[in-house]
Each structure stands twice: as C-alpha cells, then as structure tokens.
mmCIF file of C-alpha atoms and ligand atoms in Angstrom:
data_model
loop_
_atom_site.group_PDB
_atom_site.id
_atom_site.type_symbol
_atom_site.label_atom_id
_atom_site.label_comp_id
_atom_site.label_asym_id
_atom_site.label_seq_id
_atom_site.Cartn_x
_atom_site.Cartn_y
_atom_site.Cartn_z
ATOM 1 C CA MET A 12 92.078 93.089 92.664
ATOM 2 C CA THR A 13 89.968 95.828 91.110
ATOM 3 C CA GLY A 14 86.452 96.804 92.075
ATOM 4 C CA ALA A 15 83.631 97.545 89.670
ATOM 5 C CA THR A 16 82.792 100.973 91.064
ATOM 6 C CA SER A 17 84.822 104.118 91.638
ATOM 7 C CA ALA A 18 86.036 104.962 95.132
ATOM 8 C CA PRO A 19 83.533 106.996 97.152
ATOM 9 C CA LEU A 20 83.845 110.773 97.267
ATOM 10 C CA ARG A 21 85.647 112.294 100.264
ATOM 11 C CA LEU A 22 84.984 115.473 102.182
ATOM 12 C CA LEU A 23 87.504 118.260 101.598
ATOM 13 C CA GLY A 24 88.699 118.919 105.136
ATOM 14 C CA ARG A 25 85.841 119.920 107.431
ATOM 15 C CA THR A 26 83.873 121.542 104.601
ATOM 16 C CA ASP A 27 80.812 120.102 102.872
ATOM 17 C CA ILE A 28 82.659 119.916 99.543
ATOM 18 C CA GLU A 29 82.846 116.379 98.158
ATOM 19 C CA ILE A 30 85.809 115.402 95.996
ATOM 20 C CA SER A 31 87.043 112.278 94.249
ATOM 21 C CA PRO A 32 90.241 110.753 95.746
ATOM 22 C CA ILE A 33 91.983 111.845 92.544
ATOM 23 C CA GLY A 34 91.612 115.290 90.987
ATOM 24 C CA LEU A 35 93.281 116.708 87.884
ATOM 25 C CA GLY A 36 96.331 118.957 88.266
ATOM 26 C CA CYS A 37 96.191 121.749 85.664
ATOM 27 C CA TRP A 38 99.710 123.246 85.810
ATOM 28 C CA GLN A 39 100.331 121.589 82.429
ATOM 29 C CA PHE A 40 97.667 123.864 80.863
ATOM 30 C CA SER A 41 99.745 127.056 81.309
ATOM 31 C CA GLY A 42 100.207 127.621 77.585
ATOM 32 C CA GLY A 43 103.966 127.567 78.194
ATOM 33 C CA ARG A 44 103.612 131.086 79.636
ATOM 34 C CA GLY A 45 105.627 132.733 82.388
ATOM 35 C CA LEU A 46 108.367 131.567 84.710
ATOM 36 C CA ILE A 47 106.253 128.880 86.371
ATOM 37 C CA GLY A 48 103.953 128.028 83.460
ATOM 38 C CA GLY A 49 106.975 127.734 81.162
ATOM 39 C CA PHE A 50 108.038 124.603 83.029
ATOM 40 C CA TRP A 51 105.755 122.608 80.695
ATOM 41 C CA GLU A 52 105.435 122.915 76.940
ATOM 42 C CA ALA A 53 102.126 124.371 75.789
ATOM 43 C CA VAL A 54 99.300 121.821 75.514
ATOM 44 C CA PRO A 55 96.755 122.729 72.795
ATOM 45 C CA GLN A 56 93.177 123.523 73.883
ATOM 46 C CA THR A 57 91.851 120.511 71.925
ATOM 47 C CA THR A 58 94.089 118.205 73.995
ATOM 48 C CA VAL A 59 93.099 119.983 77.214
ATOM 49 C CA ASN A 60 89.454 119.434 76.244
ATOM 50 C CA ALA A 61 90.110 115.715 75.708
ATOM 51 C CA ILE A 62 91.998 115.398 79.015
ATOM 52 C CA VAL A 63 89.219 117.155 80.956
ATOM 53 C CA ARG A 64 86.486 115.129 79.217
ATOM 54 C CA ALA A 65 88.304 111.854 80.015
ATOM 55 C CA SER A 66 88.781 112.975 83.620
ATOM 56 C CA LEU A 67 85.074 113.633 84.052
ATOM 57 C CA ALA A 68 84.126 110.372 82.346
ATOM 58 C CA GLY A 69 86.443 108.504 84.707
ATOM 59 C CA GLY A 70 84.921 109.930 87.890
ATOM 60 C CA ILE A 71 87.242 112.874 88.585
ATOM 61 C CA ASN A 72 85.040 115.704 89.874
ATOM 62 C CA TRP A 73 87.622 118.386 90.717
ATOM 63 C CA PHE A 74 90.405 120.382 89.139
ATOM 64 C CA ASP A 75 93.383 122.227 90.606
ATOM 65 C CA THR A 76 94.656 125.327 88.842
ATOM 66 C CA ALA A 77 96.421 128.567 89.878
ATOM 67 C CA GLU A 78 97.024 132.182 89.006
ATOM 68 C CA ALA A 79 100.707 131.326 88.544
ATOM 69 C CA TYR A 80 99.993 128.698 85.887
ATOM 70 C CA GLY A 81 100.524 130.884 82.836
ATOM 71 C CA ARG A 82 99.263 134.016 84.630
ATOM 72 C CA GLY A 83 95.733 132.635 84.566
ATOM 73 C CA ARG A 84 95.978 130.806 81.238
ATOM 74 C CA SER A 85 95.382 127.457 82.958
ATOM 75 C CA GLU A 86 92.231 128.834 84.601
ATOM 76 C CA GLU A 87 90.947 130.008 81.212
ATOM 77 C CA MET A 88 91.782 126.737 79.449
ATOM 78 C CA LEU A 89 90.149 124.728 82.232
ATOM 79 C CA ALA A 90 86.945 126.794 82.061
ATOM 80 C CA GLU A 91 86.852 126.405 78.284
ATOM 81 C CA ALA A 92 87.348 122.639 78.540
ATOM 82 C CA LEU A 93 84.626 122.264 81.188
ATOM 83 C CA THR A 94 82.276 124.275 78.985
ATOM 84 C CA ALA A 95 83.153 122.118 75.971
ATOM 85 C CA ALA A 96 82.416 119.035 78.092
ATOM 86 C CA GLY A 97 78.944 120.410 78.811
ATOM 87 C CA ARG A 98 79.411 120.754 82.572
ATOM 88 C CA HIS A 99 77.313 123.403 84.229
ATOM 89 C CA PRO A 100 78.584 125.670 87.007
ATOM 90 C CA GLY A 101 78.288 123.861 90.324
ATOM 91 C CA GLU A 102 78.595 120.389 88.744
ATOM 92 C CA VAL A 103 82.363 120.286 89.280
ATOM 93 C CA VAL A 104 84.677 121.433 92.058
ATOM 94 C CA VAL A 105 87.291 124.039 91.103
ATOM 95 C CA ALA A 106 90.359 124.900 93.159
ATOM 96 C CA THR A 107 92.694 127.764 92.313
ATOM 97 C CA LYS A 108 95.508 129.612 94.096
ATOM 98 C CA TRP A 109 96.690 133.128 94.856
ATOM 99 C CA TRP A 110 100.386 133.803 94.132
ATOM 100 C CA PRO A 111 101.848 135.475 97.240
ATOM 101 C CA VAL A 112 105.465 136.267 96.362
ATOM 102 C CA MET A 113 106.278 139.978 96.951
ATOM 103 C CA ARG A 114 102.609 140.668 97.680
ATOM 104 C CA ARG A 115 100.644 141.868 100.674
ATOM 105 C CA ALA A 116 97.429 140.265 101.898
ATOM 106 C CA SER A 117 95.359 142.983 100.201
ATOM 107 C CA SER A 118 96.363 141.407 96.857
ATOM 108 C CA ILE A 119 94.082 138.448 97.676
ATOM 109 C CA GLY A 120 91.031 140.691 97.420
ATOM 110 C CA ALA A 121 92.535 142.724 94.570
ATOM 111 C CA THR A 122 93.132 139.674 92.332
ATOM 112 C CA ILE A 123 89.998 137.631 93.023
ATOM 113 C CA GLY A 124 88.043 139.427 90.292
ATOM 114 C CA GLU A 125 90.522 138.194 87.695
ATOM 115 C CA ARG A 126 90.322 134.619 89.073
ATOM 116 C CA ILE A 127 86.521 134.713 88.862
ATOM 117 C CA ARG A 128 86.621 136.143 85.333
ATOM 118 C CA PHE A 129 89.159 133.612 84.035
ATOM 119 C CA LEU A 130 87.252 130.681 85.541
ATOM 120 C CA SER A 131 83.830 132.000 84.535
ATOM 121 C CA PRO A 132 81.176 130.565 84.590
ATOM 122 C CA TYR A 133 82.566 128.120 87.181
ATOM 123 C CA PRO A 134 82.633 129.328 90.784
ATOM 124 C CA ILE A 135 85.752 128.973 92.933
ATOM 125 C CA ASP A 136 85.197 126.233 95.495
ATOM 126 C CA LEU A 137 88.669 126.324 97.039
ATOM 127 C CA HIS A 138 91.107 129.256 97.027
ATOM 128 C CA GLN A 139 94.618 128.488 98.234
ATOM 129 C CA VAL A 140 97.674 130.484 99.251
ATOM 130 C CA HIS A 141 100.200 128.961 96.828
ATOM 131 C CA GLN A 142 103.399 129.433 98.836
ATOM 132 C CA PRO A 143 104.333 130.615 102.340
ATOM 133 C CA TYR A 144 106.255 133.667 101.054
ATOM 134 C CA ALA A 145 103.804 136.604 101.244
ATOM 135 C CA LEU A 146 104.734 140.022 102.615
ATOM 136 C CA ALA A 147 102.038 139.477 105.233
ATOM 137 C CA THR A 148 101.360 137.453 108.339
ATOM 138 C CA VAL A 149 99.504 134.174 108.019
ATOM 139 C CA ALA A 150 96.639 135.729 110.013
ATOM 140 C CA ALA A 151 96.370 138.674 107.595
ATOM 141 C CA GLN A 152 96.234 136.293 104.613
ATOM 142 C CA MET A 153 93.602 134.112 106.268
ATOM 143 C CA ASN A 154 91.515 137.154 107.189
ATOM 144 C CA ALA A 155 91.602 138.284 103.542
ATOM 145 C CA MET A 156 90.521 134.782 102.488
ATOM 146 C CA ALA A 157 87.766 134.729 105.135
ATOM 147 C CA ASP A 158 86.452 138.032 103.728
ATOM 148 C CA LEU A 159 86.121 136.311 100.328
ATOM 149 C CA VAL A 160 84.163 133.428 101.874
ATOM 150 C CA GLU A 161 81.871 135.853 103.670
ATOM 151 C CA SER A 162 81.242 137.831 100.483
ATOM 152 C CA GLY A 163 80.424 134.601 98.601
ATOM 153 C CA LYS A 164 83.375 134.847 96.174
ATOM 154 C CA ILE A 165 84.898 131.511 97.262
ATOM 155 C CA ARG A 166 83.553 128.548 99.218
ATOM 156 C CA ALA A 167 86.588 127.367 101.173
ATOM 157 C CA VAL A 168 90.181 128.253 102.036
ATOM 158 C CA GLY A 169 93.345 126.216 101.616
ATOM 159 C CA VAL A 170 97.097 126.697 101.771
ATOM 160 C CA SER A 171 100.015 125.079 99.963
ATOM 161 C CA ASN A 172 103.592 124.296 100.944
ATOM 162 C CA PHE A 173 102.856 125.353 104.528
ATOM 163 C CA SER A 174 104.884 123.817 107.372
ATOM 164 C CA ALA A 175 102.997 122.280 110.307
ATOM 165 C CA LYS A 176 103.543 125.473 112.312
ATOM 166 C CA ARG A 177 102.203 127.761 109.594
ATOM 167 C CA MET A 178 99.338 125.402 108.871
ATOM 168 C CA ARG A 179 98.330 125.482 112.544
ATOM 169 C CA ALA A 180 98.512 129.294 112.479
ATOM 170 C CA ALA A 181 96.288 129.384 109.370
ATOM 171 C CA HIS A 182 93.856 126.960 111.008
ATOM 172 C CA ALA A 183 93.691 129.114 114.163
ATOM 173 C CA ALA A 184 93.205 132.382 112.238
ATOM 174 C CA LEU A 185 90.325 130.905 110.224
ATOM 175 C CA ALA A 186 88.806 129.286 113.327
ATOM 176 C CA ALA A 187 88.620 132.780 114.859
ATOM 177 C CA ARG A 188 86.406 133.667 111.871
ATOM 178 C CA GLY A 189 84.344 130.488 112.288
ATOM 179 C CA LEU A 190 85.846 128.795 109.212
ATOM 180 C CA PRO A 191 87.827 125.583 108.709
ATOM 181 C CA LEU A 192 91.187 125.385 106.932
ATOM 182 C CA ALA A 193 90.168 122.894 104.226
ATOM 183 C CA SER A 194 93.518 121.736 102.871
ATOM 184 C CA ASN A 195 97.283 121.983 102.599
ATOM 185 C CA GLN A 196 98.625 121.143 99.141
ATOM 186 C CA MET A 197 102.010 119.471 99.551
ATOM 187 C CA LEU A 198 104.649 117.587 97.581
ATOM 188 C CA TYR A 199 103.907 113.952 98.348
ATOM 189 C CA SER A 200 104.564 110.644 96.619
ATOM 190 C CA LEU A 201 106.376 107.373 97.240
ATOM 191 C CA LEU A 202 109.538 109.290 96.254
ATOM 192 C CA ASP A 203 108.806 112.324 98.454
ATOM 193 C CA ARG A 204 107.489 111.322 101.870
ATOM 194 C CA GLY A 205 108.730 114.366 103.793
ATOM 195 C CA ILE A 206 105.310 115.340 105.218
ATOM 196 C CA GLU A 207 105.320 112.125 107.250
ATOM 197 C CA SER A 208 108.379 113.197 109.261
ATOM 198 C CA SER A 209 107.896 116.996 109.235
ATOM 199 C CA GLY A 210 104.740 116.881 111.336
ATOM 200 C CA VAL A 211 102.521 118.197 108.510
ATOM 201 C CA LEU A 212 100.624 114.942 108.019
ATOM 202 C CA ALA A 213 100.121 114.360 111.764
ATOM 203 C CA ALA A 214 98.824 117.908 112.256
ATOM 204 C CA ALA A 215 96.532 117.585 109.237
ATOM 205 C CA LYS A 216 95.022 114.385 110.638
ATOM 206 C CA GLU A 217 94.594 115.997 114.062
ATOM 207 C CA LEU A 218 92.899 119.124 112.675
ATOM 208 C CA GLY A 219 90.836 117.444 109.948
ATOM 209 C CA ILE A 220 92.723 119.143 107.101
ATOM 210 C CA THR A 221 92.946 117.348 103.752
ATOM 211 C CA ILE A 222 96.411 116.925 102.276
ATOM 212 C CA ILE A 223 96.336 117.471 98.514
ATOM 213 C CA ALA A 224 99.345 115.539 97.205
ATOM 214 C CA TYR A 225 101.033 117.310 94.300
ATOM 215 C CA SER A 226 103.530 115.665 91.935
ATOM 216 C CA PRO A 227 102.119 112.290 93.092
ATOM 217 C CA LEU A 228 103.866 110.521 90.199
ATOM 218 C CA ALA A 229 107.145 112.349 90.924
ATOM 219 C CA GLN A 230 106.565 114.104 87.581
ATOM 220 C CA GLY A 231 106.414 110.804 85.708
ATOM 221 C CA ILE A 232 109.266 108.899 87.412
ATOM 222 C CA LEU A 233 106.871 106.537 89.215
ATOM 223 C CA THR A 234 105.242 105.478 85.944
ATOM 224 C CA GLY A 235 108.538 103.702 85.208
ATOM 225 C CA LYS A 236 108.834 105.221 81.738
ATOM 226 C CA PHE A 237 112.099 107.054 82.411
ATOM 227 C CA HIS A 238 113.697 103.911 83.837
ATOM 228 C CA ALA A 239 112.476 101.863 80.874
ATOM 229 C CA ASP A 240 113.758 104.419 78.357
ATOM 230 C CA PRO A 241 116.285 106.910 79.792
ATOM 231 C CA SER A 242 116.459 108.656 76.391
ATOM 232 C CA LEU A 243 113.079 110.216 77.320
ATOM 233 C CA ILE A 244 114.826 112.331 79.971
ATOM 234 C CA ALA A 245 116.488 114.521 77.352
ATOM 235 C CA LYS A 246 112.990 115.265 75.992
ATOM 236 C CA SER A 247 111.386 115.888 79.387
ATOM 237 C CA GLY A 248 111.848 119.669 79.387
ATOM 238 C CA MET A 249 112.850 121.425 82.612
ATOM 239 C CA ARG A 250 112.348 118.229 84.609
ATOM 240 C CA ARG A 251 115.672 116.881 83.396
ATOM 241 C CA HIS A 252 117.392 119.360 85.747
ATOM 242 C CA ARG A 253 115.630 117.963 88.821
ATOM 243 C CA ARG A 254 117.389 115.651 91.227
ATOM 244 C CA ASP A 255 114.993 112.728 90.656
ATOM 245 C CA PHE A 256 115.879 112.682 86.963
ATOM 246 C CA ARG A 257 119.649 112.333 87.448
ATOM 247 C CA ALA A 258 121.261 108.982 86.595
ATOM 248 C CA ALA A 259 122.250 108.298 90.221
ATOM 249 C CA SER A 260 118.714 109.036 91.422
ATOM 250 C CA LEU A 261 117.256 106.662 88.842
ATOM 251 C CA VAL A 262 119.509 103.917 90.198
ATOM 252 C CA ARG A 263 118.230 104.673 93.726
ATOM 253 C CA SER A 264 114.575 104.661 92.713
ATOM 254 C CA ARG A 265 114.795 101.543 90.543
ATOM 255 C CA PRO A 266 113.824 99.019 93.276
ATOM 256 C CA LEU A 267 110.721 101.098 94.022
ATOM 257 C CA VAL A 268 109.824 101.397 90.344
ATOM 258 C CA GLU A 269 110.279 97.626 89.913
ATOM 259 C CA GLU A 270 108.043 96.927 92.909
ATOM 260 C CA LEU A 271 105.329 99.186 91.481
ATOM 261 C CA ALA A 272 105.503 97.258 88.210
ATOM 262 C CA ARG A 273 105.393 93.889 90.022
ATOM 263 C CA ILE A 274 102.319 94.821 92.060
ATOM 264 C CA GLY A 275 100.762 96.313 88.931
ATOM 265 C CA ARG A 276 101.221 92.992 87.076
ATOM 266 C CA GLU A 277 99.509 91.128 89.942
ATOM 267 C CA HIS A 278 96.489 93.433 89.718
ATOM 268 C CA GLY A 279 96.573 93.821 85.939
ATOM 269 C CA VAL A 280 97.073 97.599 86.224
ATOM 270 C CA SER A 281 99.822 100.137 85.469
ATOM 271 C CA SER A 282 102.588 101.331 87.788
ATOM 272 C CA ALA A 283 101.009 104.811 87.785
ATOM 273 C CA GLN A 284 97.758 103.357 89.127
ATOM 274 C CA VAL A 285 99.599 101.492 91.889
ATOM 275 C CA ALA A 286 101.529 104.648 92.883
ATOM 276 C CA LEU A 287 98.356 106.750 92.987
ATOM 277 C CA GLY A 288 96.505 103.968 94.801
ATOM 278 C CA TRP A 289 99.167 103.888 97.515
ATOM 279 C CA THR A 290 99.171 107.681 97.860
ATOM 280 C CA THR A 291 95.402 107.871 98.335
ATOM 281 C CA GLN A 292 94.971 104.695 100.413
ATOM 282 C CA PHE A 293 97.983 104.252 102.727
ATOM 283 C CA HIS A 294 97.008 107.046 105.133
ATOM 284 C CA GLY A 295 93.246 106.631 104.732
ATOM 285 C CA PRO A 296 91.066 109.467 103.433
ATOM 286 C CA THR A 297 93.358 112.337 104.593
ATOM 287 C CA ILE A 298 95.414 112.366 101.384
ATOM 288 C CA VAL A 299 93.981 112.989 97.913
ATOM 289 C CA ALA A 300 96.154 113.301 94.794
ATOM 290 C CA ILE A 301 96.214 115.588 91.741
ATOM 291 C CA PRO A 302 98.309 113.993 88.976
ATOM 292 C CA GLY A 303 98.891 116.251 85.973
ATOM 293 C CA ALA A 304 98.595 115.122 82.354
ATOM 294 C CA THR A 305 99.713 116.314 78.934
ATOM 295 C CA GLN A 306 97.911 113.568 77.047
ATOM 296 C CA GLU A 307 94.459 112.023 77.258
ATOM 297 C CA ARG A 308 95.968 108.567 77.705
ATOM 298 C CA HIS A 309 97.630 109.683 80.963
ATOM 299 C CA VAL A 310 94.230 110.408 82.486
ATOM 300 C CA ALA A 311 92.685 107.278 81.010
ATOM 301 C CA ASP A 312 95.406 105.399 82.902
ATOM 302 C CA ASN A 313 95.428 107.404 86.159
ATOM 303 C CA ILE A 314 91.677 107.273 86.788
ATOM 304 C CA GLY A 315 91.993 103.494 87.098
ATOM 305 C CA ALA A 316 93.621 104.102 90.491
ATOM 306 C CA MET A 317 90.188 104.982 91.872
ATOM 307 C CA GLN A 318 89.000 101.414 91.221
ATOM 308 C CA LEU A 319 92.140 99.716 92.486
ATOM 309 C CA VAL A 320 92.069 98.280 95.993
ATOM 310 C CA LEU A 321 95.600 97.541 97.165
ATOM 311 C CA THR A 322 95.968 94.759 99.727
ATOM 312 C CA GLY A 323 97.523 95.280 103.154
ATOM 313 C CA ASP A 324 100.595 93.420 101.879
ATOM 314 C CA ASP A 325 100.889 95.706 98.824
ATOM 315 C CA LEU A 326 100.665 98.821 100.997
ATOM 316 C CA ARG A 327 103.242 97.512 103.497
ATOM 317 C CA ARG A 328 105.650 96.389 100.783
ATOM 318 C CA LEU A 329 105.529 99.806 99.076
ATOM 319 C CA ASP A 330 105.973 101.476 102.456
ATOM 320 C CA GLU A 331 109.116 99.408 103.056
ATOM 321 C CA VAL A 332 110.703 99.878 99.654
ATOM 322 C CA SER A 333 110.068 103.665 99.704
ATOM 323 C CA ARG A 334 111.470 104.162 103.246
ATOM 324 C CA PRO A 335 114.714 105.637 101.863
ATOM 325 C CA PHE A 336 112.563 108.513 100.560
ATOM 326 C CA ALA A 337 110.650 109.090 103.816
HETATM 327 N N1 NAP B 534 101.199 123.696 95.022
HETATM 328 C C1 NAP B 534 102.342 123.558 94.415
HETATM 329 O O1 NAP B 534 103.351 124.186 94.761
HETATM 330 C C2 NAP B 534 102.423 122.596 93.248
HETATM 331 C C3 NAP B 534 103.676 122.207 92.723
HETATM 332 C C4 NAP B 534 103.702 121.285 91.667
HETATM 333 C C5 NAP B 534 102.499 120.784 91.155
HETATM 334 N N2 NAP B 534 101.309 121.194 91.673
HETATM 335 C C6 NAP B 534 100.014 120.661 91.159
HETATM 336 O O2 NAP B 534 100.088 119.238 91.116
HETATM 337 C C7 NAP B 534 99.800 118.771 89.803
HETATM 338 C C8 NAP B 534 100.590 117.506 89.532
HETATM 339 O O3 NAP B 534 101.981 117.666 89.798
HETATM 340 P P1 NAP B 534 103.097 117.555 88.647
HETATM 341 O O4 NAP B 534 102.514 117.871 87.327
HETATM 342 O O5 NAP B 534 104.266 118.337 89.140
HETATM 343 O O6 NAP B 534 103.573 116.024 88.722
HETATM 344 P P2 NAP B 534 102.886 114.596 88.454
HETATM 345 O O7 NAP B 534 101.443 114.687 88.516
HETATM 346 O O8 NAP B 534 103.592 113.672 89.373
HETATM 347 O O9 NAP B 534 103.383 114.250 86.976
HETATM 348 C C9 NAP B 534 102.680 114.705 85.858
HETATM 349 C C10 NAP B 534 103.429 114.296 84.579
HETATM 350 O O10 NAP B 534 103.682 112.888 84.590
HETATM 351 C C11 NAP B 534 103.455 112.328 83.310
HETATM 352 N N3 NAP B 534 102.326 111.381 83.439
HETATM 353 C C12 NAP B 534 101.160 111.560 84.128
HETATM 354 N N4 NAP B 534 100.409 110.444 84.079
HETATM 355 C C13 NAP B 534 101.101 109.544 83.344
HETATM 356 C C14 NAP B 534 100.848 108.205 82.974
HETATM 357 N N5 NAP B 534 99.747 107.559 83.359
HETATM 358 N N6 NAP B 534 101.775 107.564 82.225
HETATM 359 C C15 NAP B 534 102.909 108.186 81.843
HETATM 360 N N7 NAP B 534 103.203 109.462 82.180
HETATM 361 C C16 NAP B 534 102.314 110.133 82.942
HETATM 362 C C17 NAP B 534 103.152 113.488 82.390
HETATM 363 O O11 NAP B 534 104.393 113.970 81.879
HETATM 364 P P3 NAP B 534 104.709 114.010 80.293
HETATM 365 O O12 NAP B 534 103.543 114.679 79.679
HETATM 366 O O13 NAP B 534 105.946 114.766 80.131
HETATM 367 O O14 NAP B 534 104.866 112.598 79.895
HETATM 368 C C18 NAP B 534 102.598 114.529 83.322
HETATM 369 O O15 NAP B 534 102.752 115.829 82.804
HETATM 370 C C19 NAP B 534 100.120 119.959 88.887
HETATM 371 O O16 NAP B 534 99.426 119.895 87.661
HETATM 372 C C20 NAP B 534 99.658 121.113 89.748
HETATM 373 O O17 NAP B 534 98.241 121.280 89.652
HETATM 374 C C21 NAP B 534 101.260 122.078 92.716
#
C-alpha cells in the first residue's frame, strides 16, 4: 500500500529543525580523496547535481556530509549542487561533522571556518562529532560545540558512533549549557541492529535524541543486487573486503533479502524502499535514515520509501527474519 503524499517532516531531536524521514548521505561525493573519501570512486559534479536535484524533487530536505569526506570535497560538491538546484540558504537542512581523531576540542572552533566556507552559502544546521576518538573529554567537545551554537555558527549539535554512556555524557554536558543533544548517527539497518541491544536506542528514546541511521541499505546489500548478481561484488570497490560482502554472509542474509523482495512485490515497490521503510517506521519517529547514492536512479528509487506505509505484519515479519542480525 502506498500513500499519495510524502511522510510528514520530523523534528531533529528536541530542536526546532524539521527533517524528512530520509536524508541524503554525501560520503559518496568525496571526489575519491583521502583515506575515508577514497572508499568510493569519484562521482562527477554533474551526477552529484542530478542526485541532489532528484532528492529535493522527491521530498528530501536534508543532507549529511563531513569534513572527512574528501577533506571537505563533499561539502563543496554538495553546496555547488544545491546552488545549481536553485535552493537558497535556509531552504534546506545541512549536517556536517568534525573529524576528531588525534585532535583536541579546540580543533572544533579552529576548523569551523573551513566548514562554513566549503558549505557557503548554506548555513550549518547540525554539526556532529564524527567518532568518539578525540584527545578530549566528551564535556570539552560539547562545550566547544555549544560555543559555536552561541556564536551563531551552527544551529544544533550531534554526535556519531557514540555508545549509550558517551551519548548520555554528551547530553548532560550540553544540558548544562541549556542545549539539547540533537542526534547520534549510528550504523543501523536490518543487517546491523546492534543499537537495539547496546542501549543506544533506548537511551535515545528516553532523552529525545534522534538516531540518524547510516549505511541503512548495508551499502547496497539490502537492495538485493549483490545476491542477484554476485559478479557485482568484484566491482564494488573497497566494500568487497567487508564481512557482509563475503560469500558466507550472502548465504546468511539471503532469507532477509528474499523477504524484502516478497514484501516489495506485494506493495509494488523495490527492496530498497522496503528496507528504508522498515528502518524509518519500525521504531516510530526516533530513527531517520541517510542512504547514499552514486547514481540518480538510486535516489529516484529510495525516495519512494517516504510514501510507503508498511503494514504491522510486514514490520513484524522483517523483525523476525532479521533477528539473527540484532
Ligand atoms: N557517521 C559515520 O561514521 C558514517 C559511516 C558510514 C556512512 N555514513 C553516512 O551514511 C551515508 C549512507 O551510508 P553508506 O553509503 O555507507 O551505505 P548505504 O546508504 O547503505 O549504501 C549506499 C550505496 O548503496 C547503493 N545504493 C543506494 N541506493 C540504491 C538503490 N536504490 N538501488 C541499488 N543500489 C543502491 C549505492 O552503491 P553503488 O553506487 O556502488 O551501487 C550506494 O553508494 C553515507 O553517505 C554517509 O553520509 C556515516
């Protein structure tokens, strides 16, 4: 069953920022640069423009990028694509991230100028600590972020890959400054349900923190394309070294992939839409998802998940068949 209108916008944590249940992940726009950006082959600016335009046309109103994605290249490509699409500053929500490895909290303030410049003219709505590995306490990092909010350089603060304990510490440090912790960006999909048992999801619900699910398609596995044509794995770049892409893992995930396809046939939609629908519906509004794309047709497909209403039976069945990954 599909509805005629897109899903309503959701509040990002306890901020006043409204976001679509699905945003666009922009790691793929790294220009193939750097250790982290080099994970994906470079996507040309013309394709990035088409992906961003299709996202906006389909009701996506926010974009997730990072300093680490090509040392700011993704931020620049995103800003160029939004400009090409004719969006004015303030008409879209932009999230970026500070890279904390081997850095002190003072680097948050020292690098924000570059973030603002690369994303110009679009303001930073959400700034996130990318990983929990800074040479600084959580409180020091949150205080540096709070300074940026107070000086008007960012609107809200988030973290990523934070355990429940660290997330609570970040929440408490920001609360002492009168600010909410908006979000925790975490690995989450039907193939990676760890946040349900680690306490992260429960704490997020308790504290009103949005979970931003990254790799919600398990980097393409949940679309079913690698099961349908395993020869694609050899052409999948660095992903082929990941556990999910090994032959034994594909055997394990096959029942889940088949169930996604079956439910998709019933609704007349793709497996990717069913997977994203489950991710953004099963736990209510707490979880939003940011699938990445290297082609316009990926987005054209994925945005359909915002019009898909899965039944209680669909949600339960997918819960059951993905239990081995919980
Ligand atoms: N905070 C963190 O530590 C962290 C970590 C990872 C990711 N992220 C964020 O999360 C975003 C998404 O995660 P991700 O890129 O790792 O994984 P993902 O969204 O699960 O998978 C994206 C990949 O799946 C394929 N794909 C997407 N839609 C498709 C469709 N409809 N049909 C067929 N194939 C499709 C594309 O691969 P091909 O182009 O190769 O076909 C695409 O590059 C990233 O862009 C990034 O913003 C954050």
